[in-house]
Amino acid sequence: MRLQLLLVAALTAVCFETSVAHAQISDDVVKIGVLNDQSGLYADLGGPGTVVAARMAVEDAGGSVLGKPVEIVFADHQNKSDVGAAIARQWFEVGKVDMAIGFDNSAVALAAEQLAAEHNRIAIAGAVGSTAFTGKSCTPTEASWIYDSYALTTSLAKSIVAQGLDTWFFITVDYTFGHSLEADATSAVQAAGGKVLGSVRHPLNTADFSSYLLQAQASGAKVVALANGGGDMVNAIKQANEFGLAKNQTMVTLLVFISDVHSMQLQAAQGLKFVTGFYWDRDDETRAWSKRFFERQGKMPTMPQASAYSAIRHYLAAIASAGTDEAKAVMAKMRETPVNDFYVRNGHLREDGRLVHDMYLAQVKTPSESTKPWDYYKILATIPGDQAFRPLAEGGCPLVAQH
């Protein structure tokens, strides 16, 4: 009997030690870094609001995971890939950051995901349009939580061309994000039987769109498509209205955030059609969370801000399930577990890092259709996730090609 008791005690001790060994949090803290534009043309769509959403996610998760505290840090990459890369490197090598999130700039995101992979850390993209992030540049430790240029353009272009608006001209921001938007929209327009008559590229954060708008006007295209975002898109729309482009040509925006509509106001933005991943007034759950966010931020959330909350909650749940914050183990749990929250219904994370979920074809309301503050969108159609996003086999992700 004594021998049996000793054996039981020994086995219990081994099991306890094994459990403790598996429940490992590096540096006794889970540190999440929000890396985005905190002060420039993309600050309204992400910026400080994403930090607020991240803190809400941590608070709602109890402030800790596996008995260790969760901390949020943030930094401004100023929309410069070298600045963003330097911050990410410092975070991963010195700052004990386990996961970086946001970016809201394709060039920064592509640099950060490679650094994360090198240091066995996780990178989760918010407003990142480049399909390369989950395509040719994919890594085992990245995820893209909202959209890419394929999802933003394909369904929209098909819908617009089907209305007989079959000749297009692009005004494109001249960096990775804009190039990707234009390329995917061009493919969709041509696949639908339309033609692209030309394009022109503008610098990021330009103030004067007059020469680009004149070229678009001179092209005679039925559609002038803006392959840009944030402050650039807002300025282009305002100046297009001043030029009177909308009288003879249809303006199409390939990326719209509710912060843009709020800035332009409904009189200028009314009628714009676009694809979005989130709208605060979609249902009871989105309204409940968005009102909590509004109490802190004084604005309704954009899709990058809502997605940051969703991604962080899913990340922390995966750590709890894996019993460790080791990146590959956490990513495995994130892929195994469906994403179900106010932001996403039945979302799933593919092996290329793409979160597959429904997207929405939307239109900006007219002033007379809006009945309350921030009542800006009409949801015209739901685009199922398997139709909204590029098929896994077509993305060129080397992790997929190995199978």
GROMACS .gro file of C-alpha atoms in nm:
model
  403
    1MET     CA    1   0.000   0.000   0.000
    2ARG     CA    2   0.282   0.239   0.087
    3LEU     CA    3   0.449   0.161  -0.249
    4GLN     CA    4   0.122   0.225  -0.432
    5LEU     CA    5   0.079   0.559  -0.253
    6LEU     CA    6   0.433   0.660  -0.342
    7LEU     CA    7   0.372   0.570  -0.707
    8VAL     CA    8   0.047   0.770  -0.716
    9ALA     CA    9   0.223   1.068  -0.556
   10ALA     CA   10   0.507   1.045  -0.805
   11LEU     CA   11   0.269   1.024  -1.101
   12THR     CA   12   0.068   1.320  -0.968
   13ALA     CA   13   0.385   1.527  -0.934
   14VAL     CA   14   0.492   1.439  -1.289
   15CYS     CA   15   0.150   1.532  -1.427
   16PHE     CA   16   0.155   1.861  -1.235
   17GLU     CA   17   0.505   1.945  -1.356
   18THR     CA   18   0.406   1.858  -1.715
   19SER     CA   19   0.099   2.081  -1.689
   20VAL     CA   20   0.307   2.369  -1.554
   21ALA     CA   21   0.567   2.316  -1.825
   22HIS     CA   22   0.301   2.338  -2.096
   23ALA     CA   23   0.131   2.645  -1.946
   24GLN     CA   24   0.411   2.881  -2.038
   25ILE     CA   25   0.393   3.256  -2.088
   26SER     CA   26   0.719   3.408  -2.209
   27ASP     CA   27   0.852   3.683  -1.983
   28ASP     CA   28   0.549   3.637  -1.753
   29VAL     CA   29   0.343   3.880  -1.962
   30VAL     CA   30   0.145   3.871  -2.287
   31LYS     CA   31   0.228   4.193  -2.467
   32ILE     CA   32   0.026   4.313  -2.766
   33GLY     CA   33   0.153   4.598  -2.981
   34VAL     CA   34  -0.081   4.818  -3.187
   35LEU     CA   35   0.129   4.951  -3.476
   36ASN     CA   36  -0.053   5.197  -3.702
   37ASP     CA   37  -0.089   5.557  -3.817
   38GLN     CA   38  -0.162   5.753  -3.500
   39SER     CA   39  -0.149   6.103  -3.644
   40GLY     CA   40  -0.171   6.108  -4.025
   41LEU     CA   41  -0.422   6.047  -4.304
   42TYR     CA   42  -0.513   5.697  -4.175
   43ALA     CA   43  -0.543   5.792  -3.807
   44ASP     CA   44  -0.923   5.828  -3.816
   45LEU     CA   45  -0.983   5.482  -3.960
   46GLY     CA   46  -0.749   5.311  -3.712
   47GLY     CA   47  -0.517   5.521  -3.499
   48PRO     CA   48  -0.603   5.585  -3.135
   49GLY     CA   49  -0.943   5.420  -3.184
   50THR     CA   50  -0.775   5.087  -3.246
   51VAL     CA   51  -0.587   5.125  -2.917
   52VAL     CA   52  -0.920   5.184  -2.742
   53ALA     CA   53  -1.067   4.871  -2.901
   54ALA     CA   54  -0.758   4.669  -2.806
   55ARG     CA   55  -0.786   4.779  -2.443
   56MET     CA   56  -1.155   4.690  -2.441
   57ALA     CA   57  -1.068   4.340  -2.566
   58VAL     CA   58  -0.813   4.288  -2.289
   59GLU     CA   59  -1.051   4.419  -2.021
   60ASP     CA   60  -1.335   4.197  -2.145
   61ALA     CA   61  -1.098   3.899  -2.133
   62GLY     CA   62  -1.032   3.972  -1.765
   63GLY     CA   63  -0.698   4.147  -1.810
   64SER     CA   64  -0.497   3.825  -1.792
   65VAL     CA   65  -0.450   3.486  -1.954
   66LEU     CA   66  -0.315   3.169  -1.789
   67GLY     CA   67  -0.267   3.377  -1.476
   68LYS     CA   68  -0.038   3.631  -1.644
   69PRO     CA   69  -0.117   3.995  -1.723
   70VAL     CA   70  -0.193   4.120  -2.074
   71GLU     CA   71  -0.048   4.457  -2.174
   72ILE     CA   72  -0.117   4.687  -2.469
   73VAL     CA   73   0.154   4.908  -2.617
   74PHE     CA   74   0.124   5.121  -2.930
   75ALA     CA   75   0.335   5.319  -3.175
   76ASP     CA   76   0.299   5.546  -3.478
   77HIS     CA   77   0.466   5.418  -3.796
   78GLN     CA   78   0.391   5.748  -3.977
   79ASN     CA   79   0.303   5.549  -4.292
   80LYS     CA   80   0.673   5.482  -4.350
   81SER     CA   81   0.777   5.121  -4.399
   82ASP     CA   82   1.128   5.179  -4.259
   83VAL     CA   83   0.987   5.341  -3.943
   84GLY     CA   84   0.733   5.061  -3.904
   85ALA     CA   85   0.997   4.793  -3.955
   86ALA     CA   86   1.229   4.954  -3.700
   87ILE     CA   87   0.951   4.966  -3.440
   88ALA     CA   88   0.849   4.606  -3.505
   89ARG     CA   89   1.210   4.486  -3.480
   90GLN     CA   90   1.260   4.668  -3.150
   91TRP     CA   91   0.933   4.529  -3.018
   92PHE     CA   92   1.018   4.170  -3.107
   93GLU     CA   93   1.386   4.178  -3.008
   94VAL     CA   94   1.379   4.398  -2.698
   95GLY     CA   95   1.026   4.502  -2.607
   96LYS     CA   96   0.888   4.152  -2.535
   97VAL     CA   97   0.593   4.205  -2.772
   98ASP     CA   98   0.427   3.874  -2.857
   99MET     CA   99   0.180   3.994  -3.118
  100ALA     CA  100   0.165   4.305  -3.336
  101ILE     CA  101  -0.167   4.414  -3.483
  102GLY     CA  102  -0.315   4.681  -3.706
  103PHE     CA  103  -0.062   4.828  -3.953
  104ASP     CA  104  -0.332   4.985  -4.180
  105ASN     CA  105  -0.060   5.026  -4.442
  106SER     CA  106   0.038   4.746  -4.680
  107ALA     CA  107   0.408   4.834  -4.700
  108VAL     CA  108   0.442   4.837  -4.320
  109ALA     CA  109   0.239   4.516  -4.290
  110LEU     CA  110   0.458   4.325  -4.535
  111ALA     CA  111   0.771   4.427  -4.345
  112ALA     CA  112   0.620   4.349  -4.004
  113GLU     CA  113   0.496   4.003  -4.098
  114GLN     CA  114   0.843   3.895  -4.210
  115LEU     CA  115   1.002   4.025  -3.890
  116ALA     CA  116   0.736   3.851  -3.683
  117ALA     CA  117   0.809   3.522  -3.855
  118GLU     CA  118   1.185   3.561  -3.804
  119HIS     CA  119   1.132   3.613  -3.430
  120ASN     CA  120   0.852   3.358  -3.389
  121ARG     CA  121   0.597   3.627  -3.312
  122ILE     CA  122   0.249   3.689  -3.454
  123ALA     CA  123   0.140   3.967  -3.691
  124ILE     CA  124  -0.232   4.034  -3.748
  125ALA     CA  125  -0.331   4.277  -4.023
  126GLY     CA  126  -0.621   4.516  -3.993
  127ALA     CA  127  -0.679   4.755  -4.285
  128VAL     CA  128  -0.426   4.597  -4.521
  129GLY     CA  129  -0.521   4.568  -4.887
  130SER     CA  130  -0.223   4.390  -5.041
  131THR     CA  131  -0.309   4.033  -5.139
  132ALA     CA  132   0.062   3.950  -5.105
  133PHE     CA  133   0.024   3.953  -4.725
  134THR     CA  134  -0.157   3.618  -4.736
  135GLY     CA  135  -0.023   3.532  -5.083
  136LYS     CA  136   0.336   3.513  -5.197
  137SER     CA  137   0.462   3.677  -4.874
  138CYS     CA  138   0.257   3.462  -4.634
  139THR     CA  139   0.418   3.323  -4.317
  140PRO     CA  140   0.310   3.063  -4.059
  141THR     CA  141   0.253   3.334  -3.796
  142GLU     CA  142   0.038   3.596  -3.970
  143ALA     CA  143  -0.333   3.656  -4.012
  144SER     CA  144  -0.539   3.909  -4.205
  145TRP     CA  145  -0.862   3.992  -4.022
  146ILE     CA  146  -1.066   4.222  -4.247
  147TYR     CA  147  -1.019   4.241  -4.623
  148ASP     CA  148  -0.774   4.250  -4.910
  149SER     CA  149  -0.796   4.417  -5.249
  150TYR     CA  150  -0.961   4.108  -5.403
  151ALA     CA  151  -1.247   4.118  -5.151
  152LEU     CA  152  -1.291   4.496  -5.185
  153THR     CA  153  -1.303   4.505  -5.564
  154THR     CA  154  -1.428   4.181  -5.718
  155SER     CA  155  -1.795   4.184  -5.614
  156LEU     CA  156  -1.817   4.563  -5.646
  157ALA     CA  157  -1.676   4.572  -6.000
  158LYS     CA  158  -1.909   4.294  -6.116
  159SER     CA  159  -2.207   4.482  -5.973
  160ILE     CA  160  -2.109   4.815  -6.134
  161VAL     CA  161  -2.029   4.668  -6.479
  162ALA     CA  162  -2.361   4.479  -6.476
  163GLN     CA  163  -2.532   4.821  -6.464
  164GLY     CA  164  -2.377   4.907  -6.801
  165LEU     CA  165  -2.096   5.115  -6.649
  166ASP     CA  166  -1.833   4.924  -6.841
  167THR     CA  167  -1.547   5.168  -6.908
  168TRP     CA  168  -1.321   5.258  -6.616
  169PHE     CA  169  -1.039   5.497  -6.528
  170PHE     CA  170  -0.838   5.460  -6.207
  171ILE     CA  171  -0.691   5.725  -5.977
  172THR     CA  172  -0.450   5.519  -5.768
  173VAL     CA  173  -0.232   5.588  -5.464
  174ASP     CA  174   0.124   5.505  -5.561
  175TYR     CA  175   0.230   5.230  -5.322
  176THR     CA  176   0.162   4.860  -5.265
  177PHE     CA  177  -0.196   4.904  -5.143
  178GLY     CA  178  -0.310   5.113  -5.439
  179HIS     CA  179  -0.134   4.894  -5.694
  180SER     CA  180  -0.304   4.586  -5.550
  181LEU     CA  181  -0.647   4.753  -5.551
  182GLU     CA  182  -0.611   4.863  -5.912
  183ALA     CA  183  -0.482   4.524  -6.029
  184ASP     CA  184  -0.765   4.326  -5.868
  185ALA     CA  185  -1.032   4.574  -5.979
  186THR     CA  186  -0.895   4.566  -6.336
  187SER     CA  187  -0.916   4.187  -6.343
  188ALA     CA  188  -1.274   4.197  -6.212
  189VAL     CA  189  -1.381   4.466  -6.462
  190GLN     CA  190  -1.234   4.273  -6.754
  191ALA     CA  191  -1.381   3.942  -6.634
  192ALA     CA  192  -1.723   4.109  -6.627
  193GLY     CA  193  -1.683   4.230  -6.986
  194GLY     CA  194  -1.571   4.585  -6.914
  195LYS     CA  195  -1.266   4.783  -7.026
  196VAL     CA  196  -1.008   4.994  -6.844
  197LEU     CA  197  -0.928   5.307  -7.045
  198GLY     CA  198  -0.639   5.426  -6.830
  199SER     CA  199  -0.504   5.512  -6.488
  200VAL     CA  200  -0.295   5.769  -6.308
  201ARG     CA  201  -0.103   5.741  -5.980
  202HIS     CA  202  -0.075   5.999  -5.705
  203PRO     CA  203   0.159   6.025  -5.403
  204LEU     CA  204   0.036   5.916  -5.062
  205ASN     CA  205  -0.123   6.202  -4.866
  206THR     CA  206  -0.141   6.448  -5.152
  207ALA     CA  207  -0.350   6.763  -5.113
  208ASP     CA  208  -0.418   6.848  -5.480
  209PHE     CA  209  -0.603   6.602  -5.705
  210SER     CA  210  -0.682   6.851  -5.983
  211SER     CA  211  -0.446   6.712  -6.249
  212TYR     CA  212  -0.552   6.353  -6.179
  213LEU     CA  213  -0.920   6.441  -6.194
  214LEU     CA  214  -0.874   6.628  -6.522
  215GLN     CA  215  -0.708   6.320  -6.674
  216ALA     CA  216  -0.997   6.106  -6.554
  217GLN     CA  217  -1.245   6.355  -6.700
  218ALA     CA  218  -1.063   6.363  -7.034
  219SER     CA  219  -1.060   5.981  -7.058
  220GLY     CA  220  -1.434   5.974  -7.119
  221ALA     CA  221  -1.465   5.667  -6.896
  222LYS     CA  222  -1.809   5.602  -6.752
  223VAL     CA  223  -1.654   5.516  -6.416
  224VAL     CA  224  -1.378   5.698  -6.227
  225ALA     CA  225  -1.253   5.456  -5.961
  226LEU     CA  226  -1.054   5.573  -5.662
  227ALA     CA  227  -0.795   5.313  -5.563
  228ASN     CA  228  -0.692   5.486  -5.242
  229GLY     CA  229  -0.824   5.533  -4.891
  230GLY     CA  230  -0.858   5.749  -4.582
  231GLY     CA  231  -0.775   6.116  -4.622
  232ASP     CA  232  -0.671   6.068  -4.986
  233MET     CA  233  -1.011   5.927  -5.080
  234VAL     CA  234  -1.194   6.201  -4.888
  235ASN     CA  235  -0.995   6.478  -5.059
  236ALA     CA  236  -1.040   6.320  -5.402
  237ILE     CA  237  -1.418   6.297  -5.360
  238LYS     CA  238  -1.448   6.655  -5.233
  239GLN     CA  239  -1.243   6.790  -5.524
  240ALA     CA  240  -1.429   6.570  -5.776
  241ASN     CA  241  -1.752   6.729  -5.658
  242GLU     CA  242  -1.599   7.073  -5.707
  243PHE     CA  243  -1.498   6.977  -6.063
  244GLY     CA  244  -1.848   6.846  -6.134
  245LEU     CA  245  -1.726   6.500  -6.236
  246ALA     CA  246  -2.034   6.329  -6.092
  247LYS     CA  247  -2.257   6.505  -6.349
  248ASN     CA  248  -2.118   6.302  -6.638
  249GLN     CA  249  -1.918   6.019  -6.477
  250THR     CA  250  -1.983   5.776  -6.193
  251MET     CA  251  -1.744   5.795  -5.899
  252VAL     CA  252  -1.661   5.458  -5.742
  253THR     CA  253  -1.460   5.426  -5.423
  254LEU     CA  254  -1.286   5.092  -5.375
  255LEU     CA  255  -1.239   5.146  -5.000
  256VAL     CA  256  -1.468   5.340  -4.766
  257PHE     CA  257  -1.461   5.372  -4.387
  258ILE     CA  258  -1.740   5.520  -4.179
  259SER     CA  259  -1.487   5.781  -4.060
  260ASP     CA  260  -1.456   5.896  -4.425
  261VAL     CA  261  -1.832   5.937  -4.464
  262HIS     CA  262  -1.848   6.126  -4.134
  263SER     CA  263  -1.574   6.358  -4.256
  264MET     CA  264  -1.730   6.419  -4.599
  265GLN     CA  265  -2.088   6.431  -4.464
  266LEU     CA  266  -2.379   6.266  -4.642
  267GLN     CA  267  -2.433   6.547  -4.891
  268ALA     CA  268  -2.094   6.476  -5.050
  269ALA     CA  269  -2.079   6.099  -4.992
  270GLN     CA  270  -2.438   5.999  -5.075
  271GLY     CA  271  -2.480   5.720  -5.328
  272LEU     CA  272  -2.129   5.580  -5.300
  273LYS     CA  273  -2.127   5.200  -5.335
  274PHE     CA  274  -1.855   4.991  -5.176
  275VAL     CA  275  -1.773   4.665  -5.001
  276THR     CA  276  -1.722   4.659  -4.624
  277GLY     CA  277  -1.653   4.401  -4.357
  278PHE     CA  278  -1.840   4.573  -4.073
  279TYR     CA  279  -2.111   4.826  -4.001
  280TRP     CA  280  -2.195   4.934  -3.648
  281ASP     CA  281  -2.574   4.935  -3.706
  282ARG     CA  282  -2.599   4.591  -3.869
  283ASP     CA  283  -2.768   4.408  -3.580
  284ASP     CA  284  -2.823   4.413  -3.203
  285GLU     CA  285  -2.476   4.276  -3.122
  286THR     CA  286  -2.290   4.524  -3.341
  287ARG     CA  287  -2.496   4.809  -3.194
  288ALA     CA  288  -2.432   4.701  -2.834
  289TRP     CA  289  -2.053   4.680  -2.877
  290SER     CA  290  -2.036   4.996  -3.088
  291LYS     CA  291  -2.222   5.199  -2.826
  292ARG     CA  292  -1.969   5.087  -2.564
  293PHE     CA  293  -1.690   5.197  -2.799
  294PHE     CA  294  -1.864   5.529  -2.864
  295GLU     CA  295  -1.878   5.601  -2.491
  296ARG     CA  296  -1.497   5.591  -2.484
  297GLN     CA  297  -1.405   5.733  -2.822
  298GLY     CA  298  -1.690   5.968  -2.909
  299LYS     CA  299  -1.718   5.811  -3.256
  300MET     CA  300  -1.870   5.497  -3.398
  301PRO     CA  301  -1.610   5.228  -3.477
  302THR     CA  302  -1.458   5.164  -3.817
  303MET     CA  303  -1.403   4.809  -3.940
  304PRO     CA  304  -1.029   4.813  -3.843
  305GLN     CA  305  -1.120   4.915  -3.489
  306ALA     CA  306  -1.391   4.649  -3.453
  307SER     CA  307  -1.166   4.385  -3.610
  308ALA     CA  308  -0.884   4.459  -3.365
  309TYR     CA  309  -1.116   4.375  -3.075
  310SER     CA  310  -1.225   4.053  -3.246
  311ALA     CA  311  -0.871   3.942  -3.332
  312ILE     CA  312  -0.734   4.010  -2.983
  313ARG     CA  313  -1.015   3.821  -2.812
  314HIS     CA  314  -0.957   3.525  -3.046
  315TYR     CA  315  -0.580   3.544  -2.988
  316LEU     CA  316  -0.615   3.544  -2.608
  317ALA     CA  317  -0.862   3.255  -2.618
  318ALA     CA  318  -0.613   3.059  -2.831
  319ILE     CA  319  -0.336   3.119  -2.575
  320ALA     CA  320  -0.562   2.987  -2.300
  321SER     CA  321  -0.645   2.682  -2.508
  322ALA     CA  322  -0.285   2.615  -2.612
  323GLY     CA  323  -0.147   2.668  -2.262
  324THR     CA  324   0.133   2.882  -2.404
  325ASP     CA  325   0.195   3.204  -2.594
  326GLU     CA  326   0.442   3.033  -2.831
  327ALA     CA  327   0.346   3.168  -3.173
  328LYS     CA  328   0.302   2.851  -3.379
  329ALA     CA  329   0.104   2.673  -3.106
  330VAL     CA  330  -0.124   2.975  -3.071
  331MET     CA  331  -0.173   3.004  -3.447
  332ALA     CA  332  -0.270   2.637  -3.461
  333LYS     CA  333  -0.544   2.698  -3.204
  334MET     CA  334  -0.657   3.013  -3.385
  335ARG     CA  335  -0.702   2.809  -3.705
  336GLU     CA  336  -0.878   2.524  -3.526
  337THR     CA  337  -1.136   2.747  -3.360
  338PRO     CA  338  -1.418   2.922  -3.553
  339VAL     CA  339  -1.451   3.297  -3.498
  340ASN     CA  340  -1.793   3.390  -3.364
  341ASP     CA  341  -1.850   3.735  -3.219
  342PHE     CA  342  -2.028   4.061  -3.299
  343TYR     CA  343  -1.778   4.125  -3.579
  344VAL     CA  344  -1.775   3.787  -3.754
  345ARG     CA  345  -2.023   3.500  -3.780
  346ASN     CA  346  -1.872   3.156  -3.841
  347GLY     CA  347  -1.541   3.294  -3.959
  348HIS     CA  348  -1.249   3.058  -4.006
  349LEU     CA  349  -0.878   3.121  -4.038
  350ARG     CA  350  -0.723   2.952  -4.340
  351GLU     CA  351  -0.369   2.815  -4.350
  352ASP     CA  352  -0.258   3.116  -4.558
  353GLY     CA  353  -0.367   3.344  -4.273
  354ARG     CA  354  -0.685   3.475  -4.436
  355LEU     CA  355  -0.984   3.507  -4.203
  356VAL     CA  356  -1.273   3.405  -4.427
  357HIS     CA  357  -1.601   3.575  -4.339
  358ASP     CA  358  -1.898   3.745  -4.499
  359MET     CA  359  -1.852   4.086  -4.657
  360TYR     CA  360  -2.127   4.338  -4.736
  361LEU     CA  361  -2.213   4.539  -5.045
  362ALA     CA  362  -2.319   4.877  -4.907
  363GLN     CA  363  -2.428   5.221  -5.021
  364VAL     CA  364  -2.409   5.558  -4.846
  365LYS     CA  365  -2.754   5.692  -4.762
  366THR     CA  366  -2.890   6.023  -4.881
  367PRO     CA  367  -2.938   6.291  -4.614
  368SER     CA  368  -3.316   6.229  -4.621
  369GLU     CA  369  -3.270   5.853  -4.564
  370SER     CA  370  -3.059   5.905  -4.251
  371THR     CA  371  -3.270   5.910  -3.934
  372LYS     CA  372  -3.013   5.941  -3.655
  373PRO     CA  373  -2.647   6.028  -3.591
  374TRP     CA  374  -2.403   5.793  -3.771
  375ASP     CA  375  -2.691   5.638  -3.970
  376TYR     CA  376  -2.489   5.631  -4.290
  377TYR     CA  377  -2.508   5.292  -4.468
  378LYS     CA  378  -2.762   5.078  -4.647
  379ILE     CA  379  -2.657   4.711  -4.668
  380LEU     CA  380  -2.755   4.604  -5.020
  381ALA     CA  381  -2.631   4.244  -5.013
  382THR     CA  382  -2.431   3.993  -4.813
  383ILE     CA  383  -2.134   3.842  -4.996
  384PRO     CA  384  -2.059   3.495  -4.853
  385GLY     CA  385  -1.699   3.451  -4.740
  386ASP     CA  386  -1.619   3.178  -4.992
  387GLN     CA  387  -1.719   3.419  -5.270
  388ALA     CA  388  -1.577   3.736  -5.118
  389PHE     CA  389  -1.218   3.614  -5.086
  390ARG     CA  390  -0.969   3.475  -5.332
  391PRO     CA  391  -0.966   3.092  -5.344
  392LEU     CA  392  -0.690   2.940  -5.133
  393ALA     CA  393  -0.527   2.764  -5.428
  394GLU     CA  394  -0.496   3.088  -5.629
  395GLY     CA  395  -0.311   3.296  -5.372
  396GLY     CA  396   0.042   3.173  -5.424
  397CYS     CA  397   0.110   3.121  -5.054
  398PRO     CA  398   0.409   2.881  -5.030
  399LEU     CA  399   0.260   2.723  -4.716
  400VAL     CA  400  -0.030   2.601  -4.930
  401ALA     CA  401   0.185   2.504  -5.228
  402GLN     CA  402   0.367   2.248  -5.016
  403HIS     CA  403   0.056   2.024  -5.001
   0.00000   0.00000   0.00000
